[in-house]
PDB file of C-alpha atoms in Angstrom:
ATOM      1  CA  GLN A 417      16.107 -57.083  18.542  1.00 95.00           C
ATOM      2  CA  VAL A 418      14.174 -54.088  17.309  1.00 97.00           C
ATOM      3  CA  GLN A 419      12.219 -55.047  14.215  1.00 98.00           C
ATOM      4  CA  LEU A 420       9.534 -53.543  12.002  1.00 98.00           C
ATOM      5  CA  VAL A 421       7.576 -55.929   9.788  1.00 98.00           C
ATOM      6  CA  GLN A 422       5.283 -54.495   7.139  1.00 98.00           C
ATOM      7  CA  SER A 423       2.311 -55.945   5.315  1.00 98.00           C
ATOM      8  CA  GLY A 424       2.560 -57.373   1.835  1.00 98.00           C
ATOM      9  CA  ALA A 425       2.418 -55.833  -1.613  1.00 98.00           C
ATOM     10  CA  GLU A 426      -0.809 -54.276  -2.842  1.00 98.00           C
ATOM     11  CA  VAL A 427      -2.275 -53.558  -6.251  1.00 98.00           C
ATOM     12  CA  LYS A 428      -4.923 -50.876  -6.351  1.00 98.00           C
ATOM     13  CA  LYS A 429      -6.947 -49.048  -8.970  1.00 98.00           C
ATOM     14  CA  PRO A 430      -6.824 -45.274  -9.319  1.00 98.00           C
ATOM     15  CA  GLY A 431      -9.160 -43.599  -6.854  1.00 98.00           C
ATOM     16  CA  ALA A 432      -8.997 -46.441  -4.333  1.00 98.00           C
ATOM     17  CA  SER A 433      -7.366 -46.429  -0.905  1.00 98.00           C
ATOM     18  CA  VAL A 434      -4.581 -48.547   0.547  1.00 98.00           C
ATOM     19  CA  LYS A 435      -3.715 -49.280   4.165  1.00 98.00           C
ATOM     20  CA  VAL A 436      -0.220 -50.484   5.017  1.00 98.00           C
ATOM     21  CA  SER A 437       0.636 -51.928   8.411  1.00 98.00           C
ATOM     22  CA  CYS A 438       3.906 -51.903  10.335  1.00 98.00           C
ATOM     23  CA  LYS A 439       4.235 -54.273  13.283  1.00 98.00           C
ATOM     24  CA  ALA A 440       6.902 -53.377  15.817  1.00 98.00           C
ATOM     25  CA  SER A 441       8.717 -55.737  18.145  1.00 98.00           C
ATOM     26  CA  GLY A 442      11.704 -55.674  20.462  1.00 98.00           C
ATOM     27  CA  TYR A 443      10.968 -52.336  22.106  1.00 98.00           C
ATOM     28  CA  THR A 444       8.220 -50.318  23.811  1.00 98.00           C
ATOM     29  CA  PHE A 445       5.996 -49.342  20.887  1.00 98.00           C
ATOM     30  CA  THR A 446       4.562 -46.251  22.590  1.00 97.00           C
ATOM     31  CA  GLY A 447       7.987 -44.855  23.391  1.00 96.00           C
ATOM     32  CA  TYR A 448       9.075 -43.836  19.886  1.00 97.00           C
ATOM     33  CA  TYR A 449       7.525 -41.863  17.055  1.00 97.00           C
ATOM     34  CA  MET A 450       6.921 -43.788  13.833  1.00 98.00           C
ATOM     35  CA  HIS A 451       7.545 -42.169  10.460  1.00 98.00           C
ATOM     36  CA  TRP A 452       6.463 -43.135   6.966  1.00 98.00           C
ATOM     37  CA  VAL A 453       8.687 -42.609   3.927  1.00 98.00           C
ATOM     38  CA  ARG A 454       8.003 -43.596   0.341  1.00 98.00           C
ATOM     39  CA  GLN A 455      10.187 -44.245  -2.690  1.00 98.00           C
ATOM     40  CA  ALA A 456       8.857 -44.225  -6.245  1.00 98.00           C
ATOM     41  CA  PRO A 457      10.548 -46.639  -8.683  1.00 97.00           C
ATOM     42  CA  GLY A 458      14.092 -45.479  -9.374  1.00 96.00           C
ATOM     43  CA  GLN A 459      13.595 -42.334  -7.324  1.00 98.00           C
ATOM     44  CA  GLY A 460      14.683 -40.925  -3.980  1.00 98.00           C
ATOM     45  CA  LEU A 461      13.157 -40.955  -0.521  1.00 98.00           C
ATOM     46  CA  GLU A 462      10.118 -38.835   0.322  1.00 98.00           C
ATOM     47  CA  TRP A 463       8.988 -38.217   3.897  1.00 98.00           C
ATOM     48  CA  MET A 464       5.221 -38.500   4.425  1.00 98.00           C
ATOM     49  CA  GLY A 465       4.736 -37.829   8.128  1.00 98.00           C
ATOM     50  CA  TRP A 466       4.829 -39.266  11.611  1.00 98.00           C
ATOM     51  CA  ILE A 467       2.595 -40.619  14.322  1.00 98.00           C
ATOM     52  CA  ASN A 468       3.162 -40.522  18.049  1.00 97.00           C
ATOM     53  CA  PRO A 469       2.061 -44.025  19.075  1.00 97.00           C
ATOM     54  CA  ASN A 470       1.547 -42.907  22.662  1.00 97.00           C
ATOM     55  CA  SER A 471      -0.925 -40.098  22.023  1.00 97.00           C
ATOM     56  CA  GLY A 472      -2.007 -40.844  18.465  1.00 97.00           C
ATOM     57  CA  GLY A 473      -0.934 -37.370  17.426  1.00 98.00           C
ATOM     58  CA  THR A 474       0.187 -36.961  13.834  1.00 98.00           C
ATOM     59  CA  ASN A 475       2.111 -34.600  11.591  1.00 97.00           C
ATOM     60  CA  TYR A 476       1.742 -34.973   7.834  1.00 98.00           C
ATOM     61  CA  ALA A 477       3.763 -33.532   4.988  1.00 98.00           C
ATOM     62  CA  GLN A 478       1.743 -30.822   3.299  1.00 97.00           C
ATOM     63  CA  LYS A 479       1.832 -32.736   0.021  1.00 97.00           C
ATOM     64  CA  PHE A 480      -0.216 -35.546   1.555  1.00 98.00           C
ATOM     65  CA  GLN A 481      -2.561 -33.508   3.766  1.00 97.00           C
ATOM     66  CA  GLY A 482      -6.146 -34.616   3.206  1.00 97.00           C
ATOM     67  CA  ARG A 483      -5.130 -37.928   1.617  1.00 98.00           C
ATOM     68  CA  VAL A 484      -3.053 -39.648   4.284  1.00 98.00           C
ATOM     69  CA  THR A 485      -4.127 -40.974   7.669  1.00 98.00           C
ATOM     70  CA  MET A 486      -1.701 -42.495  10.151  1.00 98.00           C
ATOM     71  CA  THR A 487      -3.102 -44.510  13.022  1.00 98.00           C
ATOM     72  CA  ARG A 488      -1.917 -47.100  15.507  1.00 98.00           C
ATOM     73  CA  ASP A 489      -3.172 -49.997  17.596  1.00 98.00           C
ATOM     74  CA  THR A 490      -1.115 -50.117  20.765  1.00 98.00           C
ATOM     75  CA  SER A 491      -2.585 -53.476  21.802  1.00 98.00           C
ATOM     76  CA  ILE A 492      -0.749 -55.145  18.933  1.00 98.00           C
ATOM     77  CA  SER A 493       2.149 -52.673  18.552  1.00 98.00           C
ATOM     78  CA  THR A 494       1.180 -51.836  15.007  1.00 98.00           C
ATOM     79  CA  ALA A 495       1.193 -48.585  13.073  1.00 98.00           C
ATOM     80  CA  TYR A 496      -0.856 -47.993   9.944  1.00 98.00           C
ATOM     81  CA  MET A 497      -0.628 -45.637   6.996  1.00 98.00           C
ATOM     82  CA  GLU A 498      -3.692 -45.200   4.813  1.00 98.00           C
ATOM     83  CA  LEU A 499      -3.481 -43.272   1.552  1.00 98.00           C
ATOM     84  CA  SER A 500      -6.693 -42.437  -0.282  1.00 98.00           C
ATOM     85  CA  ARG A 501      -7.637 -41.257  -3.762  1.00 98.00           C
ATOM     86  CA  LEU A 502      -4.712 -43.140  -5.201  1.00 98.00           C
ATOM     87  CA  ARG A 503      -3.115 -42.010  -8.465  1.00 98.00           C
ATOM     88  CA  SER A 504      -0.615 -43.737 -10.710  1.00 98.00           C
ATOM     89  CA  ASP A 505       2.177 -41.565  -9.316  1.00 98.00           C
ATOM     90  CA  ASP A 506       1.520 -43.023  -5.851  1.00 98.00           C
ATOM     91  CA  THR A 507       3.102 -46.245  -7.104  1.00 98.00           C
ATOM     92  CA  ALA A 508       6.017 -46.662  -4.725  1.00 98.00           C
ATOM     93  CA  VAL A 509       7.579 -48.662  -1.951  1.00 98.00           C
ATOM     94  CA  TYR A 510       6.265 -47.412   1.374  1.00 98.00           C
ATOM     95  CA  TYR A 511       8.483 -47.723   4.441  1.00 98.00           C
ATOM     96  CA  CYS A 512       7.821 -47.273   8.124  1.00 98.00           C
ATOM     97  CA  ALA A 513      10.803 -46.153  10.184  1.00 98.00           C
ATOM     98  CA  ARG A 514      11.186 -45.701  13.914  1.00 98.00           C
ATOM     99  CA  GLU A 515      12.495 -42.393  15.133  1.00 97.00           C
ATOM    100  CA  GLY A 516      15.577 -42.686  17.286  1.00 94.00           C
ATOM    101  CA  GLY A 517      17.269 -39.817  19.000  1.00 93.00           C
ATOM    102  CA  TYR A 518      19.048 -38.281  21.926  1.00 88.00           C
ATOM    103  CA  CYS A 519      19.265 -34.961  23.714  1.00 87.00           C
ATOM    104  CA  SER A 520      22.387 -33.269  24.982  1.00 82.00           C
ATOM    105  CA  SER A 521      22.370 -30.266  27.277  1.00 85.00           C
ATOM    106  CA  THR A 522      21.895 -27.974  24.282  1.00 85.00           C
ATOM    107  CA  SER A 523      20.098 -29.856  21.529  1.00 85.00           C
ATOM    108  CA  CYS A 524      18.070 -32.903  20.549  1.00 89.00           C
ATOM    109  CA  HIS A 525      18.857 -34.982  17.468  1.00 93.00           C
ATOM    110  CA  ASP A 526      16.695 -37.595  15.785  1.00 95.00           C
ATOM    111  CA  TRP A 527      17.029 -40.071  12.952  1.00 98.00           C
ATOM    112  CA  PHE A 528      15.253 -43.021  11.342  1.00 98.00           C
ATOM    113  CA  ASP A 529      16.364 -46.416  12.574  1.00 97.00           C
ATOM    114  CA  PRO A 530      15.388 -49.145  11.987  1.00 98.00           C
ATOM    115  CA  TRP A 531      13.237 -49.292   8.879  1.00 98.00           C
ATOM    116  CA  GLY A 532      10.615 -51.798   7.858  1.00 98.00           C
ATOM    117  CA  GLN A 533      11.294 -53.962   4.833  1.00 98.00           C
ATOM    118  CA  GLY A 534       9.010 -51.876   2.648  1.00 98.00           C
ATOM    119  CA  THR A 535       5.628 -52.457   1.018  1.00 98.00           C
ATOM    120  CA  LEU A 536       5.201 -52.058  -2.724  1.00 98.00           C
ATOM    121  CA  VAL A 537       1.961 -50.343  -3.641  1.00 98.00           C
ATOM    122  CA  THR A 538       1.136 -50.435  -7.338  1.00 98.00           C
ATOM    123  CA  VAL A 539      -1.615 -48.183  -8.662  1.00 98.00           C
ATOM    124  CA  SER A 540      -2.819 -49.279 -12.052  1.00 98.00           C
ATOM    125  CA  SER A 541      -6.071 -49.510 -13.940  1.00 96.00           C
TER     126      SER A 541
ATOM    127  CA  ASP B1056      10.940 -26.068   3.468  1.00 95.00           C
ATOM    128  CA  ILE B1057      14.653 -26.803   3.635  1.00 97.00           C
ATOM    129  CA  GLN B1058      16.047 -28.161   0.382  1.00 98.00           C
ATOM    130  CA  MET B1059      18.885 -30.672   0.287  1.00 98.00           C
ATOM    131  CA  THR B1060      21.294 -31.239  -2.581  1.00 98.00           C
ATOM    132  CA  GLN B1061      24.021 -33.839  -3.027  1.00 98.00           C
ATOM    133  CA  SER B1062      27.035 -34.061  -5.272  1.00 98.00           C
ATOM    134  CA  PRO B1063      27.953 -35.898  -7.253  1.00 98.00           C
ATOM    135  CA  SER B1064      24.743 -37.659  -8.249  1.00 98.00           C
ATOM    136  CA  SER B1065      26.802 -40.713  -9.121  1.00 98.00           C
ATOM    137  CA  LEU B1066      30.403 -41.802  -9.063  1.00 97.00           C
ATOM    138  CA  SER B1067      32.479 -44.764 -10.132  1.00 97.00           C
ATOM    139  CA  ALA B1068      35.221 -45.958  -7.836  1.00 96.00           C
ATOM    140  CA  SER B1069      37.449 -48.928  -7.204  1.00 96.00           C
ATOM    141  CA  VAL B1070      37.843 -51.073  -4.126  1.00 96.00           C
ATOM    142  CA  GLY B1071      40.268 -49.332  -1.797  1.00 96.00           C
ATOM    143  CA  ASP B1072      39.493 -45.827  -3.070  1.00 97.00           C
ATOM    144  CA  ARG B1073      38.721 -42.947  -0.748  1.00 98.00           C
ATOM    145  CA  VAL B1074      35.252 -41.635  -1.582  1.00 98.00           C
ATOM    146  CA  THR B1075      33.741 -38.313  -0.578  1.00 98.00           C
ATOM    147  CA  ILE B1076      30.086 -37.319  -0.986  1.00 98.00           C
ATOM    148  CA  THR B1077      28.866 -33.801  -0.332  1.00 98.00           C
ATOM    149  CA  CYS B1078      25.466 -32.687   0.954  1.00 98.00           C
ATOM    150  CA  ARG B1079      24.308 -29.084   1.096  1.00 98.00           C
ATOM    151  CA  ALA B1080      21.292 -27.585   2.859  1.00 98.00           C
ATOM    152  CA  SER B1081      19.436 -24.511   1.599  1.00 98.00           C
ATOM    153  CA  GLN B1082      19.791 -22.911   5.046  1.00 98.00           C
ATOM    154  CA  SER B1083      21.800 -23.574   8.158  1.00 98.00           C
ATOM    155  CA  ILE B1084      20.817 -26.790   9.903  1.00 97.00           C
ATOM    156  CA  SER B1085      23.614 -26.792  12.493  1.00 95.00           C
ATOM    157  CA  SER B1086      24.563 -30.487  12.865  1.00 95.00           C
ATOM    158  CA  TYR B1087      21.063 -31.870  12.258  1.00 97.00           C
ATOM    159  CA  LEU B1088      22.151 -34.115   9.428  1.00 98.00           C
ATOM    160  CA  ASN B1089      21.962 -37.879   8.990  1.00 98.00           C
ATOM    161  CA  TRP B1090      23.382 -40.236   6.354  1.00 98.00           C
ATOM    162  CA  TYR B1091      21.823 -43.467   5.095  1.00 98.00           C
ATOM    163  CA  GLN B1092      22.993 -46.249   2.804  1.00 98.00           C
ATOM    164  CA  GLN B1093      20.549 -48.070   0.548  1.00 98.00           C
ATOM    165  CA  LYS B1094      21.251 -51.176  -1.500  1.00 98.00           C
ATOM    166  CA  PRO B1095      18.964 -52.260  -4.353  1.00 96.00           C
ATOM    167  CA  GLY B1096      15.720 -53.773  -3.124  1.00 97.00           C
ATOM    168  CA  LYS B1097      16.532 -53.036   0.497  1.00 98.00           C
ATOM    169  CA  ALA B1098      15.448 -50.474   3.059  1.00 98.00           C
ATOM    170  CA  PRO B1099      17.799 -47.613   3.896  1.00 98.00           C
ATOM    171  CA  LYS B1100      20.251 -48.149   6.743  1.00 98.00           C
ATOM    172  CA  LEU B1101      21.434 -45.438   9.124  1.00 98.00           C
ATOM    173  CA  LEU B1102      25.176 -44.792   8.937  1.00 98.00           C
ATOM    174  CA  ILE B1103      25.823 -41.423  10.561  1.00 98.00           C
ATOM    175  CA  TYR B1104      23.633 -39.242  12.790  1.00 97.00           C
ATOM    176  CA  ALA B1105      24.089 -35.700  14.067  1.00 95.00           C
ATOM    177  CA  ALA B1106      26.512 -35.049  11.196  1.00 97.00           C
ATOM    178  CA  SER B1107      29.457 -36.979  12.606  1.00 96.00           C
ATOM    179  CA  SER B1108      28.338 -39.706  15.021  1.00 96.00           C
ATOM    180  CA  LEU B1109      28.815 -43.248  13.768  1.00 97.00           C
ATOM    181  CA  GLN B1110      25.824 -45.514  14.277  1.00 97.00           C
ATOM    182  CA  SER B1111      26.572 -48.630  16.305  1.00 96.00           C
ATOM    183  CA  GLY B1112      27.735 -51.508  14.129  1.00 97.00           C
ATOM    184  CA  VAL B1113      28.744 -49.329  11.190  1.00 98.00           C
ATOM    185  CA  PRO B1114      32.370 -49.834  10.069  1.00 98.00           C
ATOM    186  CA  SER B1115      34.814 -47.117  11.069  1.00 98.00           C
ATOM    187  CA  ARG B1116      35.784 -46.485   7.430  1.00 98.00           C
ATOM    188  CA  PHE B1117      32.612 -44.372   7.278  1.00 98.00           C
ATOM    189  CA  SER B1118      32.833 -40.874   8.695  1.00 98.00           C
ATOM    190  CA  GLY B1119      30.802 -37.682   8.546  1.00 98.00           C
ATOM    191  CA  SER B1120      31.701 -34.058   9.005  1.00 98.00           C
ATOM    192  CA  GLY B1121      30.323 -30.578   8.585  1.00 98.00           C
ATOM    193  CA  SER B1122      27.881 -28.145  10.123  1.00 97.00           C
ATOM    194  CA  GLY B1123      25.727 -25.273   9.002  1.00 97.00           C
ATOM    195  CA  THR B1124      24.980 -25.870   5.340  1.00 98.00           C
ATOM    196  CA  ASP B1125      27.817 -28.088   4.089  1.00 98.00           C
ATOM    197  CA  PHE B1126      28.371 -31.711   5.026  1.00 98.00           C
ATOM    198  CA  THR B1127      30.540 -34.588   3.878  1.00 98.00           C
ATOM    199  CA  LEU B1128      30.334 -38.372   4.044  1.00 98.00           C
ATOM    200  CA  THR B1129      33.682 -40.075   3.569  1.00 98.00           C
ATOM    201  CA  ILE B1130      34.456 -43.727   2.990  1.00 98.00           C
ATOM    202  CA  SER B1131      38.149 -44.083   3.709  1.00 98.00           C
ATOM    203  CA  SER B1132      38.735 -47.325   1.801  1.00 97.00           C
ATOM    204  CA  LEU B1133      35.848 -48.500  -0.356  1.00 97.00           C
ATOM    205  CA  GLN B1134      34.864 -52.122   0.124  1.00 96.00           C
ATOM    206  CA  PRO B1135      32.796 -54.318  -2.228  1.00 94.00           C
ATOM    207  CA  GLU B1136      29.797 -54.142   0.113  1.00 96.00           C
ATOM    208  CA  ASP B1137      29.822 -50.334   0.003  1.00 97.00           C
ATOM    209  CA  PHE B1138      28.512 -50.083  -3.538  1.00 93.00           C
ATOM    210  CA  ALA B1139      25.109 -48.532  -2.911  1.00 98.00           C
ATOM    211  CA  THR B1140      23.190 -45.266  -2.961  1.00 98.00           C
ATOM    212  CA  TYR B1141      23.785 -42.774  -0.153  1.00 98.00           C
ATOM    213  CA  TYR B1142      21.245 -40.229   1.090  1.00 98.00           C
ATOM    214  CA  CYS B1143      21.593 -37.315   3.451  1.00 98.00           C
ATOM    215  CA  GLN B1144      18.580 -36.164   5.497  1.00 98.00           C
ATOM    216  CA  GLN B1145      18.020 -33.061   7.579  1.00 98.00           C
ATOM    217  CA  SER B1146      16.436 -33.389  11.015  1.00 97.00           C
ATOM    218  CA  TYR B1147      16.443 -29.666  11.789  1.00 96.00           C
ATOM    219  CA  SER B1148      12.818 -29.043  10.904  1.00 95.00           C
ATOM    220  CA  THR B1149       9.617 -30.535   9.564  1.00 95.00           C
ATOM    221  CA  PRO B1150       9.139 -31.646   6.865  1.00 96.00           C
ATOM    222  CA  ARG B1151      12.080 -33.966   7.072  1.00 97.00           C
ATOM    223  CA  VAL B1152      13.806 -33.834   3.701  1.00 98.00           C
ATOM    224  CA  PHE B1153      16.249 -36.195   2.055  1.00 98.00           C
ATOM    225  CA  GLY B1154      18.877 -35.357  -0.480  1.00 98.00           C
ATOM    226  CA  PRO B1155      18.428 -36.831  -3.965  1.00 98.00           C
ATOM    227  CA  GLY B1156      21.041 -39.508  -3.396  1.00 98.00           C
ATOM    228  CA  THR B1157      24.519 -40.395  -4.641  1.00 98.00           C
ATOM    229  CA  LYS B1158      24.987 -43.728  -6.362  1.00 98.00           C
ATOM    230  CA  VAL B1159      28.393 -45.321  -5.875  1.00 98.00           C
ATOM    231  CA  ASP B1160      29.199 -48.036  -8.374  1.00 95.00           C
ATOM    232  CA  ILE B1161      32.153 -50.071  -9.475  1.00 87.00           C
ATOM    233  CA  LYS B1162      34.666 -48.573 -11.856  1.00 87.00           C
TER     234      LYS B1162
END
């Protein structure tokens, strides 16, 4: 079955960087975009961007431009999200999510399914 | 960027109740609207895509409707496992944006 397994929890100091991994299995890794979404404690879902695992192309939310880098290693079917210059308000659970979708004769729809289990990143001095 | 709102932000309901959650987009998004369910400590789960299509494996008591700017998620008969937070998400344009969520708890 399709599965995304993320790396474990991290504790970082302000100003540091964190790199979260997302290992995919059960499907052709290069065939589907991978998105990253975060959720601060008690808050809603915030989209961070996507990576095309086939080409390595990326699209980041403007809020994270200059601080986020999404990469992939196709040899091990793993996507990565690195966030730099961490602040306390970056404390959140970070999720990877595969983009699913279909196209009819007139339109293409996409969604996030499945999701990884989440990685808690705590930023604290 | 497209903004998404949901109402209510929370609701209390009983098992067997019919529950309706509304999502509104700041501009027309046609039917580019998805719904997710999230339980505490768990990742979100896709329920409905393209406004009204039920994801495989999701119980038929869940349904979605709407197009343009106004959308609805309906649970026809609330079950104990349905107590969770529900998010809408637009897939019309980038950045992808989620609604703020609607928490459904037990009355």
